[in-house]
mmCIF file of C-alpha atoms and ligand atoms in Angstrom:
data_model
loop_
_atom_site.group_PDB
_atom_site.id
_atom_site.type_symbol
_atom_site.label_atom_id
_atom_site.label_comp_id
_atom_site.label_asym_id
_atom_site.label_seq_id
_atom_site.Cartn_x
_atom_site.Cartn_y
_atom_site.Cartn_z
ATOM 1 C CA UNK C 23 21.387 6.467 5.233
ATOM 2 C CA UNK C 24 18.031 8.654 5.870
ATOM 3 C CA UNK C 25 18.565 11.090 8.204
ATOM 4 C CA UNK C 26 15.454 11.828 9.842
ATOM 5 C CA UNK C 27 14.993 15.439 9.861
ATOM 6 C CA UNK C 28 14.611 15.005 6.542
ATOM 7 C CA UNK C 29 11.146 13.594 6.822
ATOM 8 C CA UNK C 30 9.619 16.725 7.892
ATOM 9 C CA UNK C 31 8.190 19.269 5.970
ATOM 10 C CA UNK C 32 10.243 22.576 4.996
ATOM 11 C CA UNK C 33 13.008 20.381 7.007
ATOM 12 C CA UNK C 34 11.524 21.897 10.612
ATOM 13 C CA UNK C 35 12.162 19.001 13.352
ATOM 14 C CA UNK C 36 9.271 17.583 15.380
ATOM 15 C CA UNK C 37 10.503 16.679 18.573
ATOM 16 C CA UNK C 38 7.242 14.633 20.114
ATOM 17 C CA UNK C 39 7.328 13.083 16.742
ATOM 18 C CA UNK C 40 10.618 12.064 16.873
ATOM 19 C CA UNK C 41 10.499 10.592 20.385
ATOM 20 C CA UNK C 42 7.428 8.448 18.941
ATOM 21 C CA UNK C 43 8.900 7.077 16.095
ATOM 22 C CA UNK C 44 11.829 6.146 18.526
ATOM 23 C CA UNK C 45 9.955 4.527 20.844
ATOM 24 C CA UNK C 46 7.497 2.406 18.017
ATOM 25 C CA UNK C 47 11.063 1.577 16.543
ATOM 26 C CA UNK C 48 11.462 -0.364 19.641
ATOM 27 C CA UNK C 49 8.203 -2.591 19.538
ATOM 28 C CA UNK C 50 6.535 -4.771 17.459
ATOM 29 C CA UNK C 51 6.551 -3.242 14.048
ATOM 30 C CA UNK C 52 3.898 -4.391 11.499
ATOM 31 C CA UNK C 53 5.688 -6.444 8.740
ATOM 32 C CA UNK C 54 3.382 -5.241 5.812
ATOM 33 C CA UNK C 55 1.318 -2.565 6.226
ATOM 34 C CA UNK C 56 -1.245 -1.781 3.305
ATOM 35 C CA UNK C 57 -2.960 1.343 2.499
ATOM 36 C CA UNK C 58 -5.959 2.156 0.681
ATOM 37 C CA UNK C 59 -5.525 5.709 -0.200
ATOM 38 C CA UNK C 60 -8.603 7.552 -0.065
ATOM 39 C CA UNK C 61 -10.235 11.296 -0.488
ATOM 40 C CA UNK C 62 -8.178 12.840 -2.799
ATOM 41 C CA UNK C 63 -11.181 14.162 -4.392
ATOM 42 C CA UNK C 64 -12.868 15.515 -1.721
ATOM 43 C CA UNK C 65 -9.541 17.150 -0.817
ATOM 44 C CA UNK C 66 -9.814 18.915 -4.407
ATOM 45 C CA UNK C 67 -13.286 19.567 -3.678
ATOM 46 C CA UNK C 68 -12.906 21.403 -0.892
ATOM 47 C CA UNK C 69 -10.316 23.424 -2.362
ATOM 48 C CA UNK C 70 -12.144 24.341 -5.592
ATOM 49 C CA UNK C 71 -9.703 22.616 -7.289
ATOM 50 C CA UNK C 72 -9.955 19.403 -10.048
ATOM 51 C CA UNK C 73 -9.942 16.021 -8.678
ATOM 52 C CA UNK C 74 -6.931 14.992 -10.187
ATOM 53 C CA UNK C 75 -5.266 17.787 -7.986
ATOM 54 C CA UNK C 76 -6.422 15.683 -4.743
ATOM 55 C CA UNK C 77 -4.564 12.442 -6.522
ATOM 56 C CA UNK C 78 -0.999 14.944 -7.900
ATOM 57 C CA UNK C 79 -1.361 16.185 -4.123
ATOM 58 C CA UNK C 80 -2.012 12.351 -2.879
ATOM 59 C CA UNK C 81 0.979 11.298 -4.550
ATOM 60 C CA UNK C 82 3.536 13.801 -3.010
ATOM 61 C CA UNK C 83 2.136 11.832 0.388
ATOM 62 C CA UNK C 84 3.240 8.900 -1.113
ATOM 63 C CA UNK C 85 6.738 9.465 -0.996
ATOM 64 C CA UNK C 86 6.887 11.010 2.691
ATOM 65 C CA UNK C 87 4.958 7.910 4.028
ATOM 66 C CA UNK C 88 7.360 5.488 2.195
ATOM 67 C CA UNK C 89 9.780 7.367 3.791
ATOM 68 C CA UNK C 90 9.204 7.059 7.049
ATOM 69 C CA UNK C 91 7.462 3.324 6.419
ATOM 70 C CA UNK C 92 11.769 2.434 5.398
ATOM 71 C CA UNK C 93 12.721 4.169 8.343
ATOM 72 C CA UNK C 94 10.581 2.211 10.513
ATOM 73 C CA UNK C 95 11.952 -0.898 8.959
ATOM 74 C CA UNK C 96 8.578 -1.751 7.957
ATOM 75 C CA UNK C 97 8.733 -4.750 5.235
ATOM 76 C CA UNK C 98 6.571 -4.109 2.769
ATOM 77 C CA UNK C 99 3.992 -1.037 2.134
ATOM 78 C CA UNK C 100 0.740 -1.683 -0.334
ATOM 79 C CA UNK C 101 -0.724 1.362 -2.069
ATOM 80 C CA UNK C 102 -3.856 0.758 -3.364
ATOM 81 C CA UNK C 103 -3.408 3.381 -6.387
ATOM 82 C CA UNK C 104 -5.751 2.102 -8.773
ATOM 83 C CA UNK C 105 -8.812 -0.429 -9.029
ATOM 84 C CA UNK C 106 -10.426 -2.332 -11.215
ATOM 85 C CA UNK C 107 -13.158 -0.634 -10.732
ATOM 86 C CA UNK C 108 -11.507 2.447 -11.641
ATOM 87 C CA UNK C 109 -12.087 2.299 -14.922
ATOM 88 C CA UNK C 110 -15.246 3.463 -14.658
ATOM 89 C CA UNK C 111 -14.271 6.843 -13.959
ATOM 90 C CA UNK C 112 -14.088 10.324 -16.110
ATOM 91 C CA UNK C 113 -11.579 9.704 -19.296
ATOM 92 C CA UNK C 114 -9.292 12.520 -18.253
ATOM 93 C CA UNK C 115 -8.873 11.174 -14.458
ATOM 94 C CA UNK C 116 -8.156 8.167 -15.639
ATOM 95 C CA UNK C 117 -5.390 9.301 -18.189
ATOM 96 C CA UNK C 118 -4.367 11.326 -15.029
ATOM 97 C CA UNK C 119 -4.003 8.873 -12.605
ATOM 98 C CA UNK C 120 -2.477 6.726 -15.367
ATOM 99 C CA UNK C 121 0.934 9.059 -15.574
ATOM 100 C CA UNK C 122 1.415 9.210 -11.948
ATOM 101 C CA UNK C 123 3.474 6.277 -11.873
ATOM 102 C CA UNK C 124 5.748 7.312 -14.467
ATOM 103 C CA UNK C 125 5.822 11.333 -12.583
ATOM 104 C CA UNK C 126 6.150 9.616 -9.263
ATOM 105 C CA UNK C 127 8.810 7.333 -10.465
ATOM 106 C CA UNK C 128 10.391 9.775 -12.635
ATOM 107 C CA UNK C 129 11.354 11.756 -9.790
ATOM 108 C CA UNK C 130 11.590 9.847 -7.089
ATOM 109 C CA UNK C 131 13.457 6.961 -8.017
ATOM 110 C CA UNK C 132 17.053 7.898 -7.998
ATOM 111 C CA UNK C 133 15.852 8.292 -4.242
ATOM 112 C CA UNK C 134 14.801 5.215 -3.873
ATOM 113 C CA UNK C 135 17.507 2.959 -5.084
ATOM 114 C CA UNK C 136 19.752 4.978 -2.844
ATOM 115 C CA UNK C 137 17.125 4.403 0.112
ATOM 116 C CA UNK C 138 17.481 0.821 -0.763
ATOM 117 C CA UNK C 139 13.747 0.523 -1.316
ATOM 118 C CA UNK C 140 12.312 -2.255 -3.629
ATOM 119 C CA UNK C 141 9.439 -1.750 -6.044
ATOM 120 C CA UNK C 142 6.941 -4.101 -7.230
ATOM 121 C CA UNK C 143 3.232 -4.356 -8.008
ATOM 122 C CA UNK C 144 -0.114 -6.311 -8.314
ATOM 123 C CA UNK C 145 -2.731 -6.255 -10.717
ATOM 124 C CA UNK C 146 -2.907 -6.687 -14.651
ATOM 125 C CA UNK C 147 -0.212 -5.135 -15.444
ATOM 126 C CA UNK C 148 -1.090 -6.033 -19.269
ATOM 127 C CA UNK C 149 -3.947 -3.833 -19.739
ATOM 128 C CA UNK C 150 -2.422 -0.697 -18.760
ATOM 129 C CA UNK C 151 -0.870 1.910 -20.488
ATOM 130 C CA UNK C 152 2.516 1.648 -22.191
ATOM 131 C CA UNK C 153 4.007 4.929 -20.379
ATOM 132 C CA UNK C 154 2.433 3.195 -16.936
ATOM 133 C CA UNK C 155 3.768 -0.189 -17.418
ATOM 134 C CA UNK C 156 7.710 0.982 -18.789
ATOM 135 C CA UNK C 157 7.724 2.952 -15.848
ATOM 136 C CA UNK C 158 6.714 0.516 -13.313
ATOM 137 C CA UNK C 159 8.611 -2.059 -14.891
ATOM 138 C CA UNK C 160 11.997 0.251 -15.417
ATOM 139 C CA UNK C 161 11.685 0.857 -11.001
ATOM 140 C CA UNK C 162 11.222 -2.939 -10.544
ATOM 141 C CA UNK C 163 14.042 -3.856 -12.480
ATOM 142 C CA UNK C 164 16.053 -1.034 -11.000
ATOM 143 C CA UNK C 165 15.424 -1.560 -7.575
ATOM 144 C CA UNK C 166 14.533 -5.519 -7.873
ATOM 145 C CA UNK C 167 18.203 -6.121 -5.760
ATOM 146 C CA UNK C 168 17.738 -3.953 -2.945
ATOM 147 C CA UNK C 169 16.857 -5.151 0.757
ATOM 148 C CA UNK C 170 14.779 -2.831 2.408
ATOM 149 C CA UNK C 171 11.319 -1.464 2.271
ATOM 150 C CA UNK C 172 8.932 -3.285 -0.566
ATOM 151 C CA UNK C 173 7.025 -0.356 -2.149
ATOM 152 C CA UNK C 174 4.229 -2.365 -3.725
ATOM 153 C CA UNK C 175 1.851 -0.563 -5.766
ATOM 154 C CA UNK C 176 -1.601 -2.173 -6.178
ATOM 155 C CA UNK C 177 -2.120 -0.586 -10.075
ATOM 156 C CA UNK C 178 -5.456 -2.120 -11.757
ATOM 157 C CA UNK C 179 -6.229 -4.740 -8.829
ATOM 158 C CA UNK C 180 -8.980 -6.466 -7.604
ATOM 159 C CA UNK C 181 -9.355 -9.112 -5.015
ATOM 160 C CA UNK C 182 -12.218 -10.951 -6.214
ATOM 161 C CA UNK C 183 -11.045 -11.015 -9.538
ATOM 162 C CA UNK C 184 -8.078 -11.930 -8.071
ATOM 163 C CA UNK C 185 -9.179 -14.850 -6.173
ATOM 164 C CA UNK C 186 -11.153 -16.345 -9.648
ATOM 165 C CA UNK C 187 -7.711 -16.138 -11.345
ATOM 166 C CA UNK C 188 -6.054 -17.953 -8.605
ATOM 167 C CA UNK C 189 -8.932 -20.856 -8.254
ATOM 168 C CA UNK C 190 -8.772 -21.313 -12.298
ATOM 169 C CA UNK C 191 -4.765 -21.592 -12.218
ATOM 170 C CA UNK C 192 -5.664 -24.657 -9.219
ATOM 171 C CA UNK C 193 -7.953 -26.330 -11.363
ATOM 172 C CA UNK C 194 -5.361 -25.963 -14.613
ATOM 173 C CA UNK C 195 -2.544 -27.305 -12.562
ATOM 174 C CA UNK C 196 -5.106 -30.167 -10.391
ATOM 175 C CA UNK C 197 -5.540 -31.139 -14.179
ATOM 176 C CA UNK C 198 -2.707 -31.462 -15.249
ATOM 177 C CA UNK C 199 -1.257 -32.931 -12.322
ATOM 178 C CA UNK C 200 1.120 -31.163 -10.750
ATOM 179 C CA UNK C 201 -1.311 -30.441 -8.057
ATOM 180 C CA UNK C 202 -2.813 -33.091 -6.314
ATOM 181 C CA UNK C 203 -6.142 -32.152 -4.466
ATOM 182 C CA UNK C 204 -5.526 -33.237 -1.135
ATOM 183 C CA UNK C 205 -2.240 -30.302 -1.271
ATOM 184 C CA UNK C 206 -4.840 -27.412 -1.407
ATOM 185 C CA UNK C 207 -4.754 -25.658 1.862
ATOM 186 C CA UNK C 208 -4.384 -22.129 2.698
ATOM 187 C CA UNK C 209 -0.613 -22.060 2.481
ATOM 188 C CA UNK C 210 -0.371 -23.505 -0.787
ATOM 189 C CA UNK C 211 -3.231 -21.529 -2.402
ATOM 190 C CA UNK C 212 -2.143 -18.038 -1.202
ATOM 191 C CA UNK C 213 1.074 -19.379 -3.793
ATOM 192 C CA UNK C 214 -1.430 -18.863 -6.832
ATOM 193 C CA UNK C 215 -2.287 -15.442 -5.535
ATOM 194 C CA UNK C 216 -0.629 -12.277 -6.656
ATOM 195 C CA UNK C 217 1.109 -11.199 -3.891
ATOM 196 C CA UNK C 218 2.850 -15.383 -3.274
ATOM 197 C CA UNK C 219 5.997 -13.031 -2.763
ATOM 198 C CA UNK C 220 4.352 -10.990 0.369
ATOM 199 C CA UNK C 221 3.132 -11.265 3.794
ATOM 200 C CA UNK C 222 -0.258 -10.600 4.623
ATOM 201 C CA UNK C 223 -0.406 -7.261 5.704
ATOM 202 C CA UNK C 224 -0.438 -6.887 9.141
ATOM 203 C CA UNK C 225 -2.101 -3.777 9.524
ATOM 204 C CA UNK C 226 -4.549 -2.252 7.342
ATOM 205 C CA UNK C 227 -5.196 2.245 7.195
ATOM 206 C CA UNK C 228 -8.194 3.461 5.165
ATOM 207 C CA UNK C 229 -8.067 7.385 4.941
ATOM 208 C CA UNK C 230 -11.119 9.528 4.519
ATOM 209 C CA UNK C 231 -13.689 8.403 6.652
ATOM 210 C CA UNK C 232 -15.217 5.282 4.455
ATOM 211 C CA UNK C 233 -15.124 2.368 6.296
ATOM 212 C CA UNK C 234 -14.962 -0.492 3.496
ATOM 213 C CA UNK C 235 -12.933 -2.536 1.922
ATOM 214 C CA UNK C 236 -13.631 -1.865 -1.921
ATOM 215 C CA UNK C 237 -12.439 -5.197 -3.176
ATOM 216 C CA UNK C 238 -9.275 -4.988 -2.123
ATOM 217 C CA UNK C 239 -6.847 -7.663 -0.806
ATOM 218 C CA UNK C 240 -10.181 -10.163 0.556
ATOM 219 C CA UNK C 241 -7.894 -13.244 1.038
ATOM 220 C CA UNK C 242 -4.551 -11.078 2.950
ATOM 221 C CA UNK C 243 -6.503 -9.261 5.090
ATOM 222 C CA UNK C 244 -8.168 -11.807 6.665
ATOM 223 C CA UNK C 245 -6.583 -11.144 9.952
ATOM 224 C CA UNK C 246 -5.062 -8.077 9.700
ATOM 225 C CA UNK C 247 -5.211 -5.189 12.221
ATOM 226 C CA UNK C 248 -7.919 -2.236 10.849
ATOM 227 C CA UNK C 249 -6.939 1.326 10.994
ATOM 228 C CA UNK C 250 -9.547 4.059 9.633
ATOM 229 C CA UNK C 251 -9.360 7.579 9.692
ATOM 230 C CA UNK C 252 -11.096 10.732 8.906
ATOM 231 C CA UNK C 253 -8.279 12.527 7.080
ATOM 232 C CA UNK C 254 -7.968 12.914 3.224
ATOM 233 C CA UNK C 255 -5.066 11.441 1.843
ATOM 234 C CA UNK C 256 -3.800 14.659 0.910
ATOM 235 C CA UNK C 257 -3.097 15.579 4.104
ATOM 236 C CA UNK C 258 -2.177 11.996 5.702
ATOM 237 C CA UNK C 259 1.164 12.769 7.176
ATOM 238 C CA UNK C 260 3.858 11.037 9.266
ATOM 239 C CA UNK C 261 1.764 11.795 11.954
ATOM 240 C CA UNK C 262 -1.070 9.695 11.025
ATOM 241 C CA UNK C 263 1.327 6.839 10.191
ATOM 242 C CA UNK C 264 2.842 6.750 13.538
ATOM 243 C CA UNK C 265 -0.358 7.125 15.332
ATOM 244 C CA UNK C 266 -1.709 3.956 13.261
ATOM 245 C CA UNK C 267 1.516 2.030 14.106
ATOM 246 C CA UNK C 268 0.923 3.111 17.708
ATOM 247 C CA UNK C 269 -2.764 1.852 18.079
ATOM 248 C CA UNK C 270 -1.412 -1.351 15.689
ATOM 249 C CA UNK C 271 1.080 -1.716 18.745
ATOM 250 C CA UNK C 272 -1.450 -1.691 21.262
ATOM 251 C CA UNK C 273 -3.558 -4.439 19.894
ATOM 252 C CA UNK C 274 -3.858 -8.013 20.835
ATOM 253 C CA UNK C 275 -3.766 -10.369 18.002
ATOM 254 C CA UNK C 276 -5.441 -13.345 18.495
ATOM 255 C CA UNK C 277 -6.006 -15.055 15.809
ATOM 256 C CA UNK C 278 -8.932 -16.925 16.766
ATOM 257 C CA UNK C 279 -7.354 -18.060 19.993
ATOM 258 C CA UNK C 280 -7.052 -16.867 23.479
ATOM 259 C CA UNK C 281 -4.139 -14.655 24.811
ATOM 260 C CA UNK C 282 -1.668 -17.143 26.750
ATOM 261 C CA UNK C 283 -2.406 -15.051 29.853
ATOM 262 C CA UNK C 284 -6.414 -16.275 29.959
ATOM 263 C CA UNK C 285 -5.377 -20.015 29.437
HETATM 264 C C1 LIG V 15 -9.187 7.463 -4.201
HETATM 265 O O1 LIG V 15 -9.609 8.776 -3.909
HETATM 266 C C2 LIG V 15 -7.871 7.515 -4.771
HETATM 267 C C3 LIG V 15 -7.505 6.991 -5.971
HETATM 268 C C4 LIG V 15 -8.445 6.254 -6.835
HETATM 269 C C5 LIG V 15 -6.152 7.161 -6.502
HETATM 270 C C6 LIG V 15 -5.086 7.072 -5.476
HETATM 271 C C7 LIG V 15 -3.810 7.480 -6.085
HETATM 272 C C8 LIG V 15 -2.892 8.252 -5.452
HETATM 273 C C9 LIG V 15 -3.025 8.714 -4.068
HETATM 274 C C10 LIG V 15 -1.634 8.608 -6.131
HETATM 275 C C11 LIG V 15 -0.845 7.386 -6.408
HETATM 276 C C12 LIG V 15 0.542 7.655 -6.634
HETATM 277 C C13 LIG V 15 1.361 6.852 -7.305
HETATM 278 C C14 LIG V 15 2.773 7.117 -7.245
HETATM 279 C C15 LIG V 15 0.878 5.734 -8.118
HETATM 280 P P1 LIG V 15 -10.929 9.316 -4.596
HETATM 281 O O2 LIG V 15 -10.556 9.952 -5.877
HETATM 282 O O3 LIG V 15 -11.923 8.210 -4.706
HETATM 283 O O4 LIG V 15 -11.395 10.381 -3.565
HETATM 284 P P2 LIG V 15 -12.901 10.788 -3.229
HETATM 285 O O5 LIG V 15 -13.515 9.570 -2.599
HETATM 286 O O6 LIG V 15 -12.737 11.917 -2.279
HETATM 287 O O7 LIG V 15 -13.538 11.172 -4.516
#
C-alpha cells in the first residue's frame, strides 16, 4: 500500500497538498489522463546543461506523477515519450532518449509491480531499439496481471499515422468480409486503433507553454478536457497534477449537448 508521505520530495509532508488530494479523491476523477511531456530542453537550457539532462531529469518526474496518478485511482496515464517525428532529432538524443525506458524500468519496476501498476504502450514498437523494446516488453509482461494504474507509454507514436493504419486494417477486413460496411461507426473503428484497450483520455496536460497538439492522440482526444501549463516538465510536480485534476473537476462536460440544468 503507498503511503503518501512518500510522494514528497526528501519525504517532507505537504499539508495543503495533502488536504487537496483528499478532497479531489472524493470527486469525479478523470479515468485516463494523458500527458504530453514537454520542455525538457529548455529546462537543460536554462541550466547550461545538455538536453538530454532536461529528458534524465523529465524522467525522474515520471515516476512521482505515476505515483500519485495510482494514488488517485486514476485508470490509465499516457506519456507521450517519444514521436514519430522524433526521429528527426540529433543522433545522440535520440540514442538517449532511446535507453530511458530500459533506466526507467530498470529501476523502477520492482516498484511498480508491488504498486500494482500495469504497463503497456503504443506506437511501432518494431522499429525501435532492441534494449528499448526487451525492456518495455519484460514490464508488460511483468506487470500485464496487475489491477491498478495503466502506465502507458506512447514510444514512437503518431496519430495520423495512426489513423492511416487503422483505415487500411478496415478496408483489409471490409474485403475480406469480416467487416461489413454498414458496422463502421465510431465504436467499432476506435477497435482498429492502438489504444482499442483504453479509454479516451479524459483530460489532456501539455507542459511548457506550447499550446498544440503535435500529432498526438487526434481521434481520443476528441472530447477530452485541455490542461496547459507554463512549467517545464522537469519541474512538473504533484502540485501541478493536482491543480490540473482540480480545474478538470471544475469543468462541465458537455459533449455537444446542454447541461440537464438549461433543458
Ligand atoms: C519533449 O521535450 C520531450 C521529449 C521528446 C521526451 C520526453 C521524455 C521524457 C520526459 C522521459 C521519458 C521517460 C521514460 C521513462 C520513457 P523537448 O526536448 O522537445 O523540450 P524543448 O521543447 O524544451 O526542447
Amino acid at each position: 500500500m503507498l503511503n503518501i508521505k512518500k510522494l514528497w520530495k526528501n519525504g517532507k509532508t505537504n499539508e495543503n497538498l495533502e488536504v487537496r488530494i483528499e478532497s479531489v479523491k472524493r470527486q469525479k476523477m478523470p479515468k485516463h489522463i494523458a500527458i504530453i511531456m514537454d520542455g525538457n530542453g529548455r529546462w537543460a537550457k536554462k541550466r547550461s546543461l545538455p538536453r538530454v539532462a532536461g529528458h534524465h531529469e523529465g524522467m525522474k518526474v515520471v515516476r512521482k506523477i505515476t505515483r500519485l496518478a495510482n494514488h488517485l485511482g486514476v485508470g490509465a496515464l499516457t506519456l507521450y515519450a517519444f514521436s514519430t517525428e522524433n526521429w528527426k532529432r540529433p543522433k545522440l538524443e535520440v540514442e538517449f532518449l532511446m535507453k530511458l525506458p530500459e533506466e526507467f524500468l530498470g529501476t523502477f519496476l520492482p516498484e511498480l509491480i508491488e504498486e500494482n501498476v500495469r504497463v503497456t504502450m503504443v506506437g511501432h514498437k518494431e522499429h525501435l531499439p532492441k534494449h528499448t523494446r526487451a525492456a518495455i516488453e519484460k514490464a508488460m509482461e511483468a506487470t500485464k496481471h496487475n489491477t491498478g494504474l495503466v502506465l502507458n507509454f506512447a514510444l514512437n507514436y503518431g496519430s495520423r499515422a495512426e489513423i492511416i493504419e487503422a483505415v487500411r486494417d478496415v478496408l483489409i477486413d471490409v474485403k475480406s468480409g469480416i467487416m461489413d460496411p454498414n458496422d463502421i461507426n465510431e465504436t467499432s473503428f476506435a477497435q482498429y486503433l492502438m489504444t482499442s484497450e483504453l479509454e479516451d483520455p479524459d483530460l489532456l496536460i501539455r507542459t511548457s507553454g506550447e499550446i498544440r497538439l503535435s500529432n498526438f492522440m487526434l481521434w481520443q482526444l476528441a472530447y477530452s478536457e485541455f490542461w496547459f501549463t507554463d512549467v517545464l516538465w522537469p519541474d512538473f510536480d504533484e502540485e501541478h497534477l493536482i491543480q490540473a485534476v482540480e480545474v478538470f473537476q471544475k469543468r462541465s462536460r458537455r459533449y455537444g449537448g446542454i447541461n440537464s440544468e438549461e433543458s
